[in-house]
PDB file of C-alpha atoms in Angstrom:
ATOM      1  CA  UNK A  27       0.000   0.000   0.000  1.00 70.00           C
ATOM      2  CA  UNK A  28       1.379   3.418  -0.800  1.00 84.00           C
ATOM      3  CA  UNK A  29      -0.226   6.949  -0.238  1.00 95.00           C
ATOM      4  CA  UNK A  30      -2.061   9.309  -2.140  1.00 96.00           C
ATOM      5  CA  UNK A  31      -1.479  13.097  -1.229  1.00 96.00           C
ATOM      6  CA  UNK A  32      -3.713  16.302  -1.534  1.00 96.00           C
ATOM      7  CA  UNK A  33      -1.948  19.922  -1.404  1.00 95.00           C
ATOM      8  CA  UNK A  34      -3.690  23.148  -1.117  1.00 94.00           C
ATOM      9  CA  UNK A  35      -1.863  26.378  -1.050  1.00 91.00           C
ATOM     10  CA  UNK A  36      -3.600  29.114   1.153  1.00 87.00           C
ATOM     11  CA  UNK A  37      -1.969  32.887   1.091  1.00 81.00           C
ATOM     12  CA  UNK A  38      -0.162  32.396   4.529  1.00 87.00           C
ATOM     13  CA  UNK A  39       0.793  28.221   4.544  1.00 93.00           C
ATOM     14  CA  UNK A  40       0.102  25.353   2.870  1.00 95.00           C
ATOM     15  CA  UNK A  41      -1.859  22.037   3.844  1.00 96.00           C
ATOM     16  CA  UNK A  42      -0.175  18.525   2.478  1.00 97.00           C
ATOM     17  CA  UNK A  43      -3.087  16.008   3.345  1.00 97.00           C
ATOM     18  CA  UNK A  44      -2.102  12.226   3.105  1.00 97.00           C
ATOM     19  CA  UNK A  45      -4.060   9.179   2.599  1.00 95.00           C
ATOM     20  CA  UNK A  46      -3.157   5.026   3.037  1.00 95.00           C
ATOM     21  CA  UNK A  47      -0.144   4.065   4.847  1.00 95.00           C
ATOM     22  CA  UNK A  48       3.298   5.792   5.117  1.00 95.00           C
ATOM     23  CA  UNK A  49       5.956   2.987   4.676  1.00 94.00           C
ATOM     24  CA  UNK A  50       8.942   2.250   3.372  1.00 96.00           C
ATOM     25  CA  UNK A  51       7.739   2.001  -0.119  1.00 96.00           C
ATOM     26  CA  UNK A  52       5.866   5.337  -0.139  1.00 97.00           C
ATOM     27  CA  UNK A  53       8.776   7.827   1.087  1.00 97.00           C
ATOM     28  CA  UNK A  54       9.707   8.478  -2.126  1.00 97.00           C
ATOM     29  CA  UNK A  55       6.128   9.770  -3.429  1.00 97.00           C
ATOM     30  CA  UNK A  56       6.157  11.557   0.216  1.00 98.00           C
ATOM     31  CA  UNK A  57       9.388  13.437  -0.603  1.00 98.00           C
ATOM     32  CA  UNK A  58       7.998  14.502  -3.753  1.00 97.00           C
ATOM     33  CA  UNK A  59       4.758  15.986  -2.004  1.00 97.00           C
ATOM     34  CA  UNK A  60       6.936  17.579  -0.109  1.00 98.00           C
ATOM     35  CA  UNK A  61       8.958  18.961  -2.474  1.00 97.00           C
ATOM     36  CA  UNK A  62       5.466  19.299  -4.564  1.00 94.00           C
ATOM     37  CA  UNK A  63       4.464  22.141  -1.342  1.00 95.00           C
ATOM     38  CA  UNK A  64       8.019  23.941  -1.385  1.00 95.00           C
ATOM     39  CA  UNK A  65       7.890  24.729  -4.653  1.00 94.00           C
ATOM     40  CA  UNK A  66       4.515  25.836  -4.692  1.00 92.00           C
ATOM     41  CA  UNK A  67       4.017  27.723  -1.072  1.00 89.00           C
ATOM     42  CA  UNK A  68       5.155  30.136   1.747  1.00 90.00           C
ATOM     43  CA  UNK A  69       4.902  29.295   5.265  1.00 94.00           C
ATOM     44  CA  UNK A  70       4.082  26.629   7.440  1.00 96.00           C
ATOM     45  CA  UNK A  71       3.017  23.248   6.333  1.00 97.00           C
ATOM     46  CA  UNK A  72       0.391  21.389   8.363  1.00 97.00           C
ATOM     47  CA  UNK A  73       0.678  17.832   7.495  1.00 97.00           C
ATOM     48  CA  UNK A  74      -2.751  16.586   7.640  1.00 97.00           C
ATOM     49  CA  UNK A  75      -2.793  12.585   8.944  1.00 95.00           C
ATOM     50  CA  UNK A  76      -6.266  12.395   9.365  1.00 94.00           C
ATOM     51  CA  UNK A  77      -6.808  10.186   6.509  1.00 94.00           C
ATOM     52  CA  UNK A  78      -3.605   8.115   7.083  1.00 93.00           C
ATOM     53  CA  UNK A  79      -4.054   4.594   8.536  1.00 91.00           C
ATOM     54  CA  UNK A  80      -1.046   4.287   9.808  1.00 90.00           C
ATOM     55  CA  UNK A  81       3.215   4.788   9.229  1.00 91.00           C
ATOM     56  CA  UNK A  82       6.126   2.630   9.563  1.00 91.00           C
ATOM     57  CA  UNK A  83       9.324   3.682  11.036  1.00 90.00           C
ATOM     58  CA  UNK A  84      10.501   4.633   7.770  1.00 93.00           C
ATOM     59  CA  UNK A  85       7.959   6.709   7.255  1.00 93.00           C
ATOM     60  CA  UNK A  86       8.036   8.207  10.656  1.00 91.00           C
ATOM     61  CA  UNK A  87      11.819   9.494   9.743  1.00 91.00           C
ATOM     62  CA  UNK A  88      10.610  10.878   6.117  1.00 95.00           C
ATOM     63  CA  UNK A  89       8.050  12.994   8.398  1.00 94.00           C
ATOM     64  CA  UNK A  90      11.271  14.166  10.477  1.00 93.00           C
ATOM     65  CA  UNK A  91      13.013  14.247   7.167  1.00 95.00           C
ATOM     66  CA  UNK A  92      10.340  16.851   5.794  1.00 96.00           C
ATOM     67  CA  UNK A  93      10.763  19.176   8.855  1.00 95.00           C
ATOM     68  CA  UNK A  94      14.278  19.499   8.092  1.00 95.00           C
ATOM     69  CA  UNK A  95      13.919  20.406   4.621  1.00 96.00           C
ATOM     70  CA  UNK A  96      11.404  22.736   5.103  1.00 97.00           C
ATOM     71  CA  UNK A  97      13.470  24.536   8.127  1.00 96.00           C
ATOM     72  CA  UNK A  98      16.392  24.974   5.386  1.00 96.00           C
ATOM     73  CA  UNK A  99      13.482  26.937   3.340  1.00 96.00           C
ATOM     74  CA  UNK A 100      12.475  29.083   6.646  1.00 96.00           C
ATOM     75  CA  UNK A 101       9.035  26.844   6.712  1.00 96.00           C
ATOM     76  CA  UNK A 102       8.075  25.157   9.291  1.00 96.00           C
ATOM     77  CA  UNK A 103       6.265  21.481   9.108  1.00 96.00           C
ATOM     78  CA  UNK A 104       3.055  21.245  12.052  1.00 95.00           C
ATOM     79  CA  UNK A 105       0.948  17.234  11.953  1.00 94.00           C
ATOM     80  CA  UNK A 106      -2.803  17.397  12.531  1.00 95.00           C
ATOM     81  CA  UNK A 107      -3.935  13.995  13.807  1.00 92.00           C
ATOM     82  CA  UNK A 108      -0.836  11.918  14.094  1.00 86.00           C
ATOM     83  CA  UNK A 109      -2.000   8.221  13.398  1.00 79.00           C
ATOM     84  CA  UNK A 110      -2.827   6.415  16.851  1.00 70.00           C
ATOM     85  CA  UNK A 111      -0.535   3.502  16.162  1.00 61.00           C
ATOM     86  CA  UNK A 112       3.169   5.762  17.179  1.00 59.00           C
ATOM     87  CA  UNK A 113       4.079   9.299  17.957  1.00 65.00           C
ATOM     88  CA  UNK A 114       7.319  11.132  16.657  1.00 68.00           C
ATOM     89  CA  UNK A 115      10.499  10.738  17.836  1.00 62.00           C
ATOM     90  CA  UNK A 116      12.918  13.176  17.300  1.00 61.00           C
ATOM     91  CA  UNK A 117      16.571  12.210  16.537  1.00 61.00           C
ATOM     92  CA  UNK A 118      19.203  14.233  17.290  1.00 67.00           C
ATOM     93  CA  UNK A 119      19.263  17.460  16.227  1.00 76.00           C
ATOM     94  CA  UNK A 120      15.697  18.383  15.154  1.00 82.00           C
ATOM     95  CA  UNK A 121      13.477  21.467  13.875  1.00 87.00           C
ATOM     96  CA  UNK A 122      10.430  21.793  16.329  1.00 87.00           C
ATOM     97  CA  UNK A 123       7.125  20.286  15.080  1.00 89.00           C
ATOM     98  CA  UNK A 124       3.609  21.179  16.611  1.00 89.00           C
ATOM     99  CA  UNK A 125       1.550  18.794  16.515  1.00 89.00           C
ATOM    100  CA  UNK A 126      -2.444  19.347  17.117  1.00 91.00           C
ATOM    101  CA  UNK A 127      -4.937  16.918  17.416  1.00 91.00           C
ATOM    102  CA  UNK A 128      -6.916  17.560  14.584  1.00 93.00           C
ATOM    103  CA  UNK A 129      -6.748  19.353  11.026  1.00 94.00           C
ATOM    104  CA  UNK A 130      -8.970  22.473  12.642  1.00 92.00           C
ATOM    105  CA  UNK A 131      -7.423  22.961  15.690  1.00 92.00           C
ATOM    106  CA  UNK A 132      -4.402  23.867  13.128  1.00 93.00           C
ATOM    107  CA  UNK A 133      -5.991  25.808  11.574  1.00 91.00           C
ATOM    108  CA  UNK A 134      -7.179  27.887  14.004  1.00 88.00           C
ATOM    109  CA  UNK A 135      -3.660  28.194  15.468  1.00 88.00           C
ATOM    110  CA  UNK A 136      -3.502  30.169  12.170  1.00 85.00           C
ATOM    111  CA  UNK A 137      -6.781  32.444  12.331  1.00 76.00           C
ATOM    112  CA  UNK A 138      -7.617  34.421  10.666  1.00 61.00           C
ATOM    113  CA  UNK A 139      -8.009  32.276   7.262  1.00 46.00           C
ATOM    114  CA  UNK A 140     -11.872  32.899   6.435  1.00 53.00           C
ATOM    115  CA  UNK A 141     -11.431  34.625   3.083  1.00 55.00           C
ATOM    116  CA  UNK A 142      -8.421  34.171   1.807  1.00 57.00           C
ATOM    117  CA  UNK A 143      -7.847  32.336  -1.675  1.00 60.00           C
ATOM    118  CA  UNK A 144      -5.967  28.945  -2.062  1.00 65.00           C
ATOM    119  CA  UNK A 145      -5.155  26.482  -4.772  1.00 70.00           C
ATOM    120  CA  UNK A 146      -5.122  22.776  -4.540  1.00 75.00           C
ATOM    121  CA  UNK A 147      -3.585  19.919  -6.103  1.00 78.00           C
ATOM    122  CA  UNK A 148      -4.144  16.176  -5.866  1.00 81.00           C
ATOM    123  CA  UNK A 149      -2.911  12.500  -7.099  1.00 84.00           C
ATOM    124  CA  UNK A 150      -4.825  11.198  -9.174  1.00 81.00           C
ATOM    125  CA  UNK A 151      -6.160   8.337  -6.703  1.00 84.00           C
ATOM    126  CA  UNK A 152      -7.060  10.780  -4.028  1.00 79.00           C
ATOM    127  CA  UNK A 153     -10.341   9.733  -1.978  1.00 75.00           C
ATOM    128  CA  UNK A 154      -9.719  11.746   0.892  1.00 68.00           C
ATOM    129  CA  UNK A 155     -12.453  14.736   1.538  1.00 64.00           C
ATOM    130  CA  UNK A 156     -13.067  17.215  -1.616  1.00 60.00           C
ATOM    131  CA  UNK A 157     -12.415  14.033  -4.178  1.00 53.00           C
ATOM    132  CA  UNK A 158     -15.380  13.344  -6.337  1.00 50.00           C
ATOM    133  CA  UNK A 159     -17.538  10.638  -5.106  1.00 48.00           C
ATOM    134  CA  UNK A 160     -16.560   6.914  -6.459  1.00 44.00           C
ATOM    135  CA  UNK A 161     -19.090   4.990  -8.421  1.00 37.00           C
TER     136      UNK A 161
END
């Protein structure tokens, strides 16, 4: 199982929503989402979990990973609803991460957002919330 991924740029940060299951074999698509949201944003990123069902160790480290990358860009990474089955560890020399228990409490931690414009893009596969409905 791999993931899909959902960005949407807002004016102040960015939102990179993931679906399925981080493991080994989906860092690489990760990294590319990630990369997907540097190019394409300013601020924060809230890594949205909510539709994740779960991570491996591997992918647990491409999370930590991400934070670094996006500290050398002056962004910071925050997780909305880390998957129940493991928390976060940070090794060694680490950018802080917020983490907030759901996708809204994130976003308010960013209010004011009502009103501002933001773009969004998606893998093909997505079925997380905003994809069409499957027949």
């Amino acid at each position: 199982m791999t993931i899909q991924w959902r960005y949407t740029n807002r004016d102040d940060l960015g939102i990179l929503s993931l679906s399925g299951y981080l493991g080994t074999e989906a860092v690489a698509r990760f990294a590319g989402a990630v990369g997907w949201a540097l190019a394409r944003g300013k601020g924060p990123v809230i890594l949205d979990l909510t539709a994740l069902h779960g991570w491996s160790p591997a992918g647990q480290v491409a999370v930590l990973d991400a934070a670094r990358r996006l500290a050398e860009h002056d962004r910071a990474l925050e997780l909305a609803a880390i998957p129940a089955d493991g928390s976060i560890v940070p090794a060694g020399e680490q950018p802080p991460i917020a983490v907030h228990c759901d996708l809204a409490t994130a976003l308010t931690a960013h209010q004011p957002l009502r009103g501002r414009s933001h773009q969004e893009w998606r893998t093909a596969d997505w079925a997380g919330e905003g994809a069409p409905p499957v027949v």
